[in-house]
Coordinates of N, CA and C in Angstrom, one line a residue:
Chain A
X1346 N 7.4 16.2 -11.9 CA 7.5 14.8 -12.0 C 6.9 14.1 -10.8
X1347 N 6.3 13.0 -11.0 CA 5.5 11.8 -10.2 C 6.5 11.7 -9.0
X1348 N 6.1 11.9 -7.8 CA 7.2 10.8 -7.1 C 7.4 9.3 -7.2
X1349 N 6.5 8.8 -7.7 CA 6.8 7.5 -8.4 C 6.1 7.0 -9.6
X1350 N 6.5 6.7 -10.6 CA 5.8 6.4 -11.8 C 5.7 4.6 -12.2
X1351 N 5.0 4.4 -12.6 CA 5.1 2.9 -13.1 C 4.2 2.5 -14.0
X1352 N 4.0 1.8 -15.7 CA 3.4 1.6 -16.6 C 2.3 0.7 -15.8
X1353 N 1.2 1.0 -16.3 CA 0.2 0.3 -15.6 C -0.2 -1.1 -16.4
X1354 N -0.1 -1.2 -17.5 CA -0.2 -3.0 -18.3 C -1.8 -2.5 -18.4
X1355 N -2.1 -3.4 -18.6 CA -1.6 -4.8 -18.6 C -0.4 -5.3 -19.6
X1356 N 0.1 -6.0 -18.6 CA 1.1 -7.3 -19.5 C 0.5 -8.3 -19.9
X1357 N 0.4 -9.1 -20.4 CA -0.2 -10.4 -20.9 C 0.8 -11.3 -21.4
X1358 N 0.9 -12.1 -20.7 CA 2.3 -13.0 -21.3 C 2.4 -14.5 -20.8
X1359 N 2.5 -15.5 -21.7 CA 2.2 -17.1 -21.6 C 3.0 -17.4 -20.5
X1360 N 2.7 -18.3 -19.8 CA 3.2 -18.9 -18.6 C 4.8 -19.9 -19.3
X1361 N 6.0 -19.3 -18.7 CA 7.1 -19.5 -18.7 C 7.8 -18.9 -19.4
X1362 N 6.9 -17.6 -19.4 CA 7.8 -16.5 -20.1 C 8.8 -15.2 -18.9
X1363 N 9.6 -14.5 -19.6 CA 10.1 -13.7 -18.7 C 9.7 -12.1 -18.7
X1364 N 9.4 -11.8 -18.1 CA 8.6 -10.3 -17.7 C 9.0 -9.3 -17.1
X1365 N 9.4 -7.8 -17.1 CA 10.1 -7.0 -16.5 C 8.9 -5.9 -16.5
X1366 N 9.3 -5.1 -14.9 CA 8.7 -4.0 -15.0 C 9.5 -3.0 -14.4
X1367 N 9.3 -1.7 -14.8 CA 10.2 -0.2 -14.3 C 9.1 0.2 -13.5
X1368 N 10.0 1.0 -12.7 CA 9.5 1.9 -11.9 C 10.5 2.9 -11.7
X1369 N 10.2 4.0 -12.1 CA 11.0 5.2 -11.9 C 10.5 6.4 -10.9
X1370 N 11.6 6.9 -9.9 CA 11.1 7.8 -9.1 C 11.9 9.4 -9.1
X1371 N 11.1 10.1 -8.0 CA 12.1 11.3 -7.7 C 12.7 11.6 -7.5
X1372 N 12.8 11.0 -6.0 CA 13.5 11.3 -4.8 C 14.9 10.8 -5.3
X1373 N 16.1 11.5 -5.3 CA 17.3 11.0 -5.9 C 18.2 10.7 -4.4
X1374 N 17.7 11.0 -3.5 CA 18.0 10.8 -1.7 C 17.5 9.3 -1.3
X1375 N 16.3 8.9 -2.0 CA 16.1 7.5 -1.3 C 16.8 6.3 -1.6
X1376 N 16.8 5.7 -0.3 CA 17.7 4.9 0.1 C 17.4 3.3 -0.2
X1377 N 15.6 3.0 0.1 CA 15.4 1.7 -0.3 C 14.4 1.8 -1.0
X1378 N 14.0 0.9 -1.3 CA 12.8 0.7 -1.8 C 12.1 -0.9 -2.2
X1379 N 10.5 -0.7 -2.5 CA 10.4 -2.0 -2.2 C 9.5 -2.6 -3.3
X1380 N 9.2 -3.6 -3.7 CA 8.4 -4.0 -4.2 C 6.9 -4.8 -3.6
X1381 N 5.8 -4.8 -3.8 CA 4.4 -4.9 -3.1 C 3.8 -6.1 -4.3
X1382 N 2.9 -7.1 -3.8 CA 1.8 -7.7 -4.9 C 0.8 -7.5 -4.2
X1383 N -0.1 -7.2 -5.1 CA -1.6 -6.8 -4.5 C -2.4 -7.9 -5.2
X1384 N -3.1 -9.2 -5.0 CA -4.0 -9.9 -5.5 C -5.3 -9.3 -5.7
X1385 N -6.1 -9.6 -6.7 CA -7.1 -9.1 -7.0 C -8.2 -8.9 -5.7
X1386 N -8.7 -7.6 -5.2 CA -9.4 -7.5 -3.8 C -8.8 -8.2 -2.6
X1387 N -7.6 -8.1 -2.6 CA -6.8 -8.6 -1.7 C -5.7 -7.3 -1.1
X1388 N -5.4 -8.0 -0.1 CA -4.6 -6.5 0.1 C -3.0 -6.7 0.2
X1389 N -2.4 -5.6 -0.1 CA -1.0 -5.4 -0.8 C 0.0 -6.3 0.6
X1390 N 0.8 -7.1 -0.4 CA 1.9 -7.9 0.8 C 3.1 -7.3 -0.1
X1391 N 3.9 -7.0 0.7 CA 5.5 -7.3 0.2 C 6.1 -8.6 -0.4
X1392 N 6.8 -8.0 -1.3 CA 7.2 -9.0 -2.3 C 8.8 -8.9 -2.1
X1393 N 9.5 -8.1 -2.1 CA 11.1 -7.7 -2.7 C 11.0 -6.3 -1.5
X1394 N 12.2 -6.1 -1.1 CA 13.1 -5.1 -0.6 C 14.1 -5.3 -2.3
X1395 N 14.7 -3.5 -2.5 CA 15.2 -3.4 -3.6 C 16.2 -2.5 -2.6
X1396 N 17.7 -2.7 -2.8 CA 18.6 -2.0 -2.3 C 19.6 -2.2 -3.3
X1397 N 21.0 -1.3 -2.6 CA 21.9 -0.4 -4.0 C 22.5 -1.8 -4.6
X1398 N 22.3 -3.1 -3.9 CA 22.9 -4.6 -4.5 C 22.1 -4.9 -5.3
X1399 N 21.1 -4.4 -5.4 CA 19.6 -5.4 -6.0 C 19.4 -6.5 -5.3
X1400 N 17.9 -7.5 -5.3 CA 17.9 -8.7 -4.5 C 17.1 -9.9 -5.2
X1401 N 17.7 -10.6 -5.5 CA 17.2 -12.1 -5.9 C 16.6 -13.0 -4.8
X1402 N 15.4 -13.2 -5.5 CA 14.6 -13.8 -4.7 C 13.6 -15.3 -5.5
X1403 N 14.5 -16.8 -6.1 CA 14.1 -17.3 -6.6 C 14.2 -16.7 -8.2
X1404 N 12.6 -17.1 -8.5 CA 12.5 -16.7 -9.9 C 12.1 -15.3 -10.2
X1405 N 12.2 -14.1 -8.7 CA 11.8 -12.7 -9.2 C 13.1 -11.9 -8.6
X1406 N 13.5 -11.3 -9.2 CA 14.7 -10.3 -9.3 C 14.6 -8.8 -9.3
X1407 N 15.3 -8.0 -8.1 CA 14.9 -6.5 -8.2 C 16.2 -5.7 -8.6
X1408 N 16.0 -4.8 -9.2 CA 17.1 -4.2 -9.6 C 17.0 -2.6 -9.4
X1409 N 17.9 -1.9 -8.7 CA 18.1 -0.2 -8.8 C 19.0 0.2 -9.7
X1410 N 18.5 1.2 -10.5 CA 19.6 2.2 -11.2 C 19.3 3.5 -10.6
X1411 N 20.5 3.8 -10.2 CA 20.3 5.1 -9.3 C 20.8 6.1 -10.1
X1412 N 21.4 5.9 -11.6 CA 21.8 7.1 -12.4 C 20.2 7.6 -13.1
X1413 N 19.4 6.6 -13.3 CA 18.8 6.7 -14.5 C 17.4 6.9 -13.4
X1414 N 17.3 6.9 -11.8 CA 16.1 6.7 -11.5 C 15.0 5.8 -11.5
X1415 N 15.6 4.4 -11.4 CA 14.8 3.5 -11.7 C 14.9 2.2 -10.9
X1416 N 13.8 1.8 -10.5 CA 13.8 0.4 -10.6 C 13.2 -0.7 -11.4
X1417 N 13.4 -1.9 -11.2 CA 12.9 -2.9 -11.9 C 12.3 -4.0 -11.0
X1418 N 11.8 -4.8 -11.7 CA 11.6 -5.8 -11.4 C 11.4 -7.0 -12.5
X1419 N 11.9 -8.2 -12.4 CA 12.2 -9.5 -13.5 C 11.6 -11.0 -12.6
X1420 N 10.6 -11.1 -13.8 CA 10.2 -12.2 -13.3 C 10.8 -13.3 -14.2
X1421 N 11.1 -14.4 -14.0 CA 10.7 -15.3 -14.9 C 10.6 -16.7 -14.7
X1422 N 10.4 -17.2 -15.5 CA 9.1 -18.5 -15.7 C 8.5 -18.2 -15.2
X1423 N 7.6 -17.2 -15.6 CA 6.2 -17.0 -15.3 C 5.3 -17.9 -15.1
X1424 N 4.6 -17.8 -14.1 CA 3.2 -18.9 -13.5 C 2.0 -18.4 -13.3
X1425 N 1.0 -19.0 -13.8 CA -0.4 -18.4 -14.0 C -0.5 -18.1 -12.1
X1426 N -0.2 -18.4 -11.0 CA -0.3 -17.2 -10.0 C 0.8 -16.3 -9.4
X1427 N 1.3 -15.8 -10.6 CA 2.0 -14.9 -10.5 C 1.3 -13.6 -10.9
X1428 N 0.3 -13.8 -11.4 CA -1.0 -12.7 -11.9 C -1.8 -11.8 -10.6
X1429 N -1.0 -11.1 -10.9 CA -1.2 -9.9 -9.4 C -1.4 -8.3 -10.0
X1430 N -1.2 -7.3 -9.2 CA -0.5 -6.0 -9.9 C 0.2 -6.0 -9.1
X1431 N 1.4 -5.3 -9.6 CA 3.1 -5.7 -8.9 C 3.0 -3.9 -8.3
X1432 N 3.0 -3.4 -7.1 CA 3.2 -1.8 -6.6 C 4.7 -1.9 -6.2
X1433 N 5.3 -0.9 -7.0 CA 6.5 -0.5 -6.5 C 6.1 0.9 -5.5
X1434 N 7.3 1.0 -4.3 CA 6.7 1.6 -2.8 C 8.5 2.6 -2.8
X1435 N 8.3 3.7 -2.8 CA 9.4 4.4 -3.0 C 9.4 5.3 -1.4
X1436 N 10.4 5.7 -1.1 CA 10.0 6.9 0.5 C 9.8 8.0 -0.4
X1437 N 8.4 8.7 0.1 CA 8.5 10.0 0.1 C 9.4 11.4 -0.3
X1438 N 9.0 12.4 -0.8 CA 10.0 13.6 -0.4 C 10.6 13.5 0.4
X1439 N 10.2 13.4 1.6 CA 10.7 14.2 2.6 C 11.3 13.0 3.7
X1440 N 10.8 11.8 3.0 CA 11.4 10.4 3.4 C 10.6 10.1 4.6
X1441 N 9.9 10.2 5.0 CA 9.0 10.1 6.6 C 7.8 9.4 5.9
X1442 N 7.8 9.2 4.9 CA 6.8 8.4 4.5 C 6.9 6.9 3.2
X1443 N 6.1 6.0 3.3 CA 6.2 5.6 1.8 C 4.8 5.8 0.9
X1444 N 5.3 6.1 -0.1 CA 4.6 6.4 -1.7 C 4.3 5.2 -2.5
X1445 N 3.3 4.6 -2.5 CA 3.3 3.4 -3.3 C 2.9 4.3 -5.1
X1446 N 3.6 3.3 -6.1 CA 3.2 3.6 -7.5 C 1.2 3.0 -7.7
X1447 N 0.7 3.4 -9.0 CA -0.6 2.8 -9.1 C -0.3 1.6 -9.5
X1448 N 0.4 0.9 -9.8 CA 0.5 -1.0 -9.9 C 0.5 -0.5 -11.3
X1449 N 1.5 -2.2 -11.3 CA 1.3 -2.8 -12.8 C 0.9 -4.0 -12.5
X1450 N -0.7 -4.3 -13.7 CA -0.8 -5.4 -13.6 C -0.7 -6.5 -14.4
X1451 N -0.2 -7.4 -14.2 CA 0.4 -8.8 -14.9 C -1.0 -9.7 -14.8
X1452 N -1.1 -10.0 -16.0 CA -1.5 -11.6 -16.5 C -1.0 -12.5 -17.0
X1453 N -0.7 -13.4 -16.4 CA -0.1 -14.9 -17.1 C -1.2 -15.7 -17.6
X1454 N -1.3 -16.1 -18.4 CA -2.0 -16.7 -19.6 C -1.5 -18.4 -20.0
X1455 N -2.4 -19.4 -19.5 CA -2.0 -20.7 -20.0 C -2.2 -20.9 -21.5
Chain B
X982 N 1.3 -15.2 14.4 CA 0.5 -14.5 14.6 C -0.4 -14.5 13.7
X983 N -1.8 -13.6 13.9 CA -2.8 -13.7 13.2 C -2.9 -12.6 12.5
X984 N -1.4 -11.8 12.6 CA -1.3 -10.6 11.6 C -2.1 -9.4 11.6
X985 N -2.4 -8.3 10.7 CA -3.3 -7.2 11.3 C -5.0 -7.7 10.9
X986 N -5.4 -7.2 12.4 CA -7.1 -7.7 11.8 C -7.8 -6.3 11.6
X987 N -8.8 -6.3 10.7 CA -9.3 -5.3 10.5 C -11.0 -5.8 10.6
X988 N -11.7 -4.9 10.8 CA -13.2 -4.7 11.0 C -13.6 -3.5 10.8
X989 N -14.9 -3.6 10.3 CA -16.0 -4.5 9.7 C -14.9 -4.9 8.0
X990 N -15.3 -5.7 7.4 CA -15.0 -6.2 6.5 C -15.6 -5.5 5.3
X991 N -16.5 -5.1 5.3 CA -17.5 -4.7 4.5 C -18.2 -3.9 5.5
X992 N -18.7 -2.6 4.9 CA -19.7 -1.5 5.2 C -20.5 -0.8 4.4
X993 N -21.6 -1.0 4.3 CA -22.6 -0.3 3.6 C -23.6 0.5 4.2
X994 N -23.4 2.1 4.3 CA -24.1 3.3 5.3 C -24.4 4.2 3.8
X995 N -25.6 5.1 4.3 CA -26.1 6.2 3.7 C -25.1 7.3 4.5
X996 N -25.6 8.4 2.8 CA -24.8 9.9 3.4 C -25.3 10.3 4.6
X997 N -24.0 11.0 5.2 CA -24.4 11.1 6.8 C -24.0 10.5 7.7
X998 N -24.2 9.4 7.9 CA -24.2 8.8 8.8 C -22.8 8.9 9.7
X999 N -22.1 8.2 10.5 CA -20.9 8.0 11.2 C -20.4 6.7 10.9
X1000 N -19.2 6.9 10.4 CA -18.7 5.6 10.3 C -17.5 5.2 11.0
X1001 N -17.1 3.9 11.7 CA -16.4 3.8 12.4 C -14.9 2.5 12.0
X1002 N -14.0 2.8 11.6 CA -13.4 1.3 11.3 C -12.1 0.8 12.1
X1003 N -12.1 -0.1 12.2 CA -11.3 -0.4 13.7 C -10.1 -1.7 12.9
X1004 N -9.1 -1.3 13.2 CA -7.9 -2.2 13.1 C -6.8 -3.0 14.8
X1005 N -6.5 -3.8 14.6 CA -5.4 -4.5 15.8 C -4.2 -4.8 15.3
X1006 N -3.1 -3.9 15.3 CA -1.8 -4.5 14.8 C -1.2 -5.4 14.9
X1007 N 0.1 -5.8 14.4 CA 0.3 -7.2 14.7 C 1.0 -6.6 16.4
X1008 N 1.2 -7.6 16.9 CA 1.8 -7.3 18.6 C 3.3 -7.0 18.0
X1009 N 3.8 -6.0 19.0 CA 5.4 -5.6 18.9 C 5.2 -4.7 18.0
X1010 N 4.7 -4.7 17.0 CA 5.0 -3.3 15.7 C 4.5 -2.1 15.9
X1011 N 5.4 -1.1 16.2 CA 5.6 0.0 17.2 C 4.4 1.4 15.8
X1012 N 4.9 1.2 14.2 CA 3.8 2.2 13.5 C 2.7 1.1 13.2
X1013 N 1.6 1.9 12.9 CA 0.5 1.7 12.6 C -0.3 3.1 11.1
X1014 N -0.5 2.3 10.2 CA -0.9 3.1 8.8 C -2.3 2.9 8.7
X1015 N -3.0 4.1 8.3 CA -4.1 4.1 7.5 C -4.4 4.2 6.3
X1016 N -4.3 3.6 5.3 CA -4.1 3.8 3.4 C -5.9 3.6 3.2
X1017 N -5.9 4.5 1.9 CA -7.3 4.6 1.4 C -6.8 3.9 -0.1
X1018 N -7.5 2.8 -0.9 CA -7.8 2.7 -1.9 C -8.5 2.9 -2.7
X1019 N -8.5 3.6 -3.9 CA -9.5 4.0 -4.9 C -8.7 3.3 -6.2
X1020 N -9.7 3.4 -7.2 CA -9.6 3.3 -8.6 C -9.0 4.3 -9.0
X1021 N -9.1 5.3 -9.0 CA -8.7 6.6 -9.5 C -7.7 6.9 -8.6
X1022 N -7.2 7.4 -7.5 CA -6.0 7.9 -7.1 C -5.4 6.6 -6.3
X1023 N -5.7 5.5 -6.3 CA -4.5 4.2 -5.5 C -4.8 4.6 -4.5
X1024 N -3.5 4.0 -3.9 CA -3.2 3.9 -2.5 C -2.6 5.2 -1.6
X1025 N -3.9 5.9 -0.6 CA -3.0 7.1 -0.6 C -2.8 6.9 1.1
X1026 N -2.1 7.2 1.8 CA -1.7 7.6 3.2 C -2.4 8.2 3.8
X1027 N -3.1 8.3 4.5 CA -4.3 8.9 5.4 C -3.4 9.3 6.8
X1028 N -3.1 8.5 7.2 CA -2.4 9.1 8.6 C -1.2 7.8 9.2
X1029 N -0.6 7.9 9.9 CA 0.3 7.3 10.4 C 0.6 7.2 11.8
X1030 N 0.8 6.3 12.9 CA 1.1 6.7 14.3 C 2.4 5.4 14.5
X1031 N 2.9 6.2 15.5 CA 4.6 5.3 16.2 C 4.5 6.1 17.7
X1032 N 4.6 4.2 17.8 CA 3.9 4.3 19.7 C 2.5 5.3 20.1
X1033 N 1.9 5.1 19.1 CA 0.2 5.1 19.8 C 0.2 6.6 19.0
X1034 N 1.0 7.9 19.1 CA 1.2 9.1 18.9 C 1.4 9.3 17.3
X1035 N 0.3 10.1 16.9 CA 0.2 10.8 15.2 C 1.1 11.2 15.1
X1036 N 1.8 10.8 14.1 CA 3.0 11.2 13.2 C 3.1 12.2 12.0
X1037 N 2.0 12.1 11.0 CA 1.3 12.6 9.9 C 0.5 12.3 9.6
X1038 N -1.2 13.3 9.7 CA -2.1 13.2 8.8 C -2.0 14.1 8.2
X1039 N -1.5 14.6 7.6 CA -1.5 15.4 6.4 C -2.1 15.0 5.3
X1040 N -2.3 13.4 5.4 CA -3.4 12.5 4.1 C -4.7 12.8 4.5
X1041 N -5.1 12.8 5.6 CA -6.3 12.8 6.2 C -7.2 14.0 4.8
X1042 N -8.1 13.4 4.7 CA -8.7 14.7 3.2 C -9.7 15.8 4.1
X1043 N -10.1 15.5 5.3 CA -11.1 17.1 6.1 C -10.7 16.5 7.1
X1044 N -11.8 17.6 7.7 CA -12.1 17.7 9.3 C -13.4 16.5 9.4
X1045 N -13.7 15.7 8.0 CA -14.6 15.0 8.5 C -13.9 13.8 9.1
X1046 N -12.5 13.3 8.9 CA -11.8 12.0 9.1 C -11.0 12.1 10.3
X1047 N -11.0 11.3 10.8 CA -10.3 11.4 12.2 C -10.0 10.2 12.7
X1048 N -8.6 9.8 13.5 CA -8.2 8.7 13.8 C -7.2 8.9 15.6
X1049 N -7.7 7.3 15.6 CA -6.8 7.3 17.0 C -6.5 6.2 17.4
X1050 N -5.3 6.0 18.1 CA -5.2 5.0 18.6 C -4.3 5.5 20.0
X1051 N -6.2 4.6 20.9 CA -5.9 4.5 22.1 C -4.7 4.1 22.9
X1052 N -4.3 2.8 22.6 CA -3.0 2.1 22.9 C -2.2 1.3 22.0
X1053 N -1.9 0.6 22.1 CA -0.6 0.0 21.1 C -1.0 -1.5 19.9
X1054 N -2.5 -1.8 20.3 CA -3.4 -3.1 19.9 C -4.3 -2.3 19.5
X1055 N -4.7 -1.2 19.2 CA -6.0 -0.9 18.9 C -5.6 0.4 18.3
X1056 N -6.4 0.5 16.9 CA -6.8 2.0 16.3 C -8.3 2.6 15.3
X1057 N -9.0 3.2 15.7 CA -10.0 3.4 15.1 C -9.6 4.8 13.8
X1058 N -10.3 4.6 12.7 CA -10.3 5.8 11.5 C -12.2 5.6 11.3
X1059 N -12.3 7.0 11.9 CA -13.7 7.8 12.0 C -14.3 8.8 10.8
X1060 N -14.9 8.3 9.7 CA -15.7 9.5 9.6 C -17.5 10.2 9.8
X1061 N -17.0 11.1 9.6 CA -18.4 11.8 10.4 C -18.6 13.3 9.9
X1062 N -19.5 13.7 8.8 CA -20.6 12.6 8.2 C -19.7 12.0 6.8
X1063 N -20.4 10.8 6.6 CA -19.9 9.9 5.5 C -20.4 10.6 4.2
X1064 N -19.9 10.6 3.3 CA -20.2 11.0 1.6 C -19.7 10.0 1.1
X1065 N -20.8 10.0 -0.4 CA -20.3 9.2 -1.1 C -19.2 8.6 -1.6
X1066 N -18.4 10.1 -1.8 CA -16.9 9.8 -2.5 C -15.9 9.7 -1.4
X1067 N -16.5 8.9 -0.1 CA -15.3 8.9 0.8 C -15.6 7.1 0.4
X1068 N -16.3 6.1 -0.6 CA -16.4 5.4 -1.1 C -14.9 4.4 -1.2
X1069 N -14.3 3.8 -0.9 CA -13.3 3.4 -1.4 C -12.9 1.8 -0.5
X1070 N -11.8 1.3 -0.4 CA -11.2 0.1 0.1 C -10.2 1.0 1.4
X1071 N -10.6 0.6 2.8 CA -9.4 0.9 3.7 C -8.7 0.0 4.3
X1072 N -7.4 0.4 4.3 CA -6.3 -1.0 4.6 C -5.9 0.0 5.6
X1073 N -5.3 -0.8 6.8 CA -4.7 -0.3 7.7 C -3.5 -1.7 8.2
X1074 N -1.9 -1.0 8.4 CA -1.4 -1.5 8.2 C -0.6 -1.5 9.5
X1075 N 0.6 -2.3 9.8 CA 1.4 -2.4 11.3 C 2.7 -2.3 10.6
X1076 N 4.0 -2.0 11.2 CA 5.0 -2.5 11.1 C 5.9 -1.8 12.2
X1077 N 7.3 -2.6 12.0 CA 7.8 -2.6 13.3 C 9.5 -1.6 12.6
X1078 N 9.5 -1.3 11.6 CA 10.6 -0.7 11.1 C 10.1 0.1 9.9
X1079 N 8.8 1.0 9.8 CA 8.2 2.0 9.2 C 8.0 1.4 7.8
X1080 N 9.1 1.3 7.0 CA 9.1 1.0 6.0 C 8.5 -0.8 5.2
X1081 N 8.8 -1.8 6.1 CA 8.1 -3.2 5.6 C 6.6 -3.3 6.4
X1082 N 5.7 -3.4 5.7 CA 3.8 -2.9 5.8 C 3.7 -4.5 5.8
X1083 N 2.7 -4.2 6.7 CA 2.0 -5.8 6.8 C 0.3 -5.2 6.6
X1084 N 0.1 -5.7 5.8 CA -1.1 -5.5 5.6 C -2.5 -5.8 6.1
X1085 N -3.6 -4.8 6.9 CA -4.5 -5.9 6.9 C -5.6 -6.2 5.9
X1086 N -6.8 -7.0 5.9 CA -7.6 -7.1 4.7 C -8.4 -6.2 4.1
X1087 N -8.4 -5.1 4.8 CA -9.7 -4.0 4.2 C -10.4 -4.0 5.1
X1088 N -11.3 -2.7 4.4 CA -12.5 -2.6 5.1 C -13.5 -1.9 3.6
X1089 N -14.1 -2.7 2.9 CA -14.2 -2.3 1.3 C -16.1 -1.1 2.2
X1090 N -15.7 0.0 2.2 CA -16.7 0.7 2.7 C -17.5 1.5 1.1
X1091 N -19.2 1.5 1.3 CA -19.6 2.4 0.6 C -20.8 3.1 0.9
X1092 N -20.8 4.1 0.8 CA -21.6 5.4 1.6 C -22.7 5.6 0.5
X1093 N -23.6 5.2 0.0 CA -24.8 5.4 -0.6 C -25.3 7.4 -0.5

């Protein structure tokens, strides 16, 4: 298994719609995790810290399931610049590092 | 702050050559990352330093890549000789609690 996996999209979805993405990992030891947006040739910023509370942030929301190995993320009322690829960023095996996933990328659509 | 700066922005060298890319962290943020972007394998880890001192290159892909940082503002990632498929986007990143990356803009390099 991936140390981190995540559907790569595209999503395509009209602006003021609601949007969710998984990200499922390995390591059943890590502790946080994060969410990243990478704008087209732009470089990756943090978006979301995801911890065992989950964390709301406005209109985007992160969520852990730590039975199931997973995280999430929930967008909604989507906005045409919300059109990014979303990298969810997991620690490593051996936790000394982070693992980013290959992105999901979202399009919002007027 | 003016966040991490990176240089050259763009590089375009023939095989062979020596290539040099140079990042400034943000001030205070004790690691410093080197990530390679590709199309095909993402964003991979190249090497990592906390307080000037390599931590892991175990990313590093040969003995042609090589990185340092002199002091706590400055770090160069070297390769020597450049190949095509060392082709990709380099981000080099700062942070002051390992885990939250501040990113800087690239360095979108391609080795002809």
């Amino acid at each position: 298994r991936k140390e981190v996996e995540q559907d790569p999209g595209p999503f395509n979805v009209p602006e003021g719609a609601t949007v969710a993405f998984n990200c499922t990992y390995s390591n059943s030891a890590s502790q946080s995790f994060f969410w990243y947006r990478q704008d087209c040739r732009k470089e990756p910023k943090l978006l979301m810290s995801v911890y065992s509370s989950g964390n709301e942030d406005g209109r985007f929301t992160a969520q852990l399931n730590r039975a199931s190995q997973y995280i999430s993320l929930l967008i909604r009322d989507s906005k045409l610049s919300d059109s990014a690829t979303y990298l969810c960023v997991v620690p490593g095996e051996y936790g000394n590092k982070l693992v980013f996933g290959a992105g999901t990328i979202l399009r919002v659509k007027s | 702050d003016a966040g991490v700066i990176q240089s050259p922005r763009h590089e375009v060298t023939e095989m062979g050559q020596e290539v040099t890319l140079r990042c400034k962290p943000i001030s205070g943020h004790d690691y410093l990352f080197w990530y390679r972007q590709t199309m095909m394998r993402g964003l991979e880890l190249l090497i990592y330093f906390n307080n000037n001192v390599p931590i892991d290159d175990s990313g590093m892909p040969e003995d042609r890549f090589s990185a340092k940082m002199p002091n706590a503002s400055f770090s160069t990632l070297k390769i020597q000789p450049s190949e095509p498929r060392d082709s990709a986007v380099y981000f080099c990143a700062s942070s002051n609690d390992r885990v939250r990356l501040f990113f800087g803009s690239g360095t979108q390099l391609s080795v002809l």
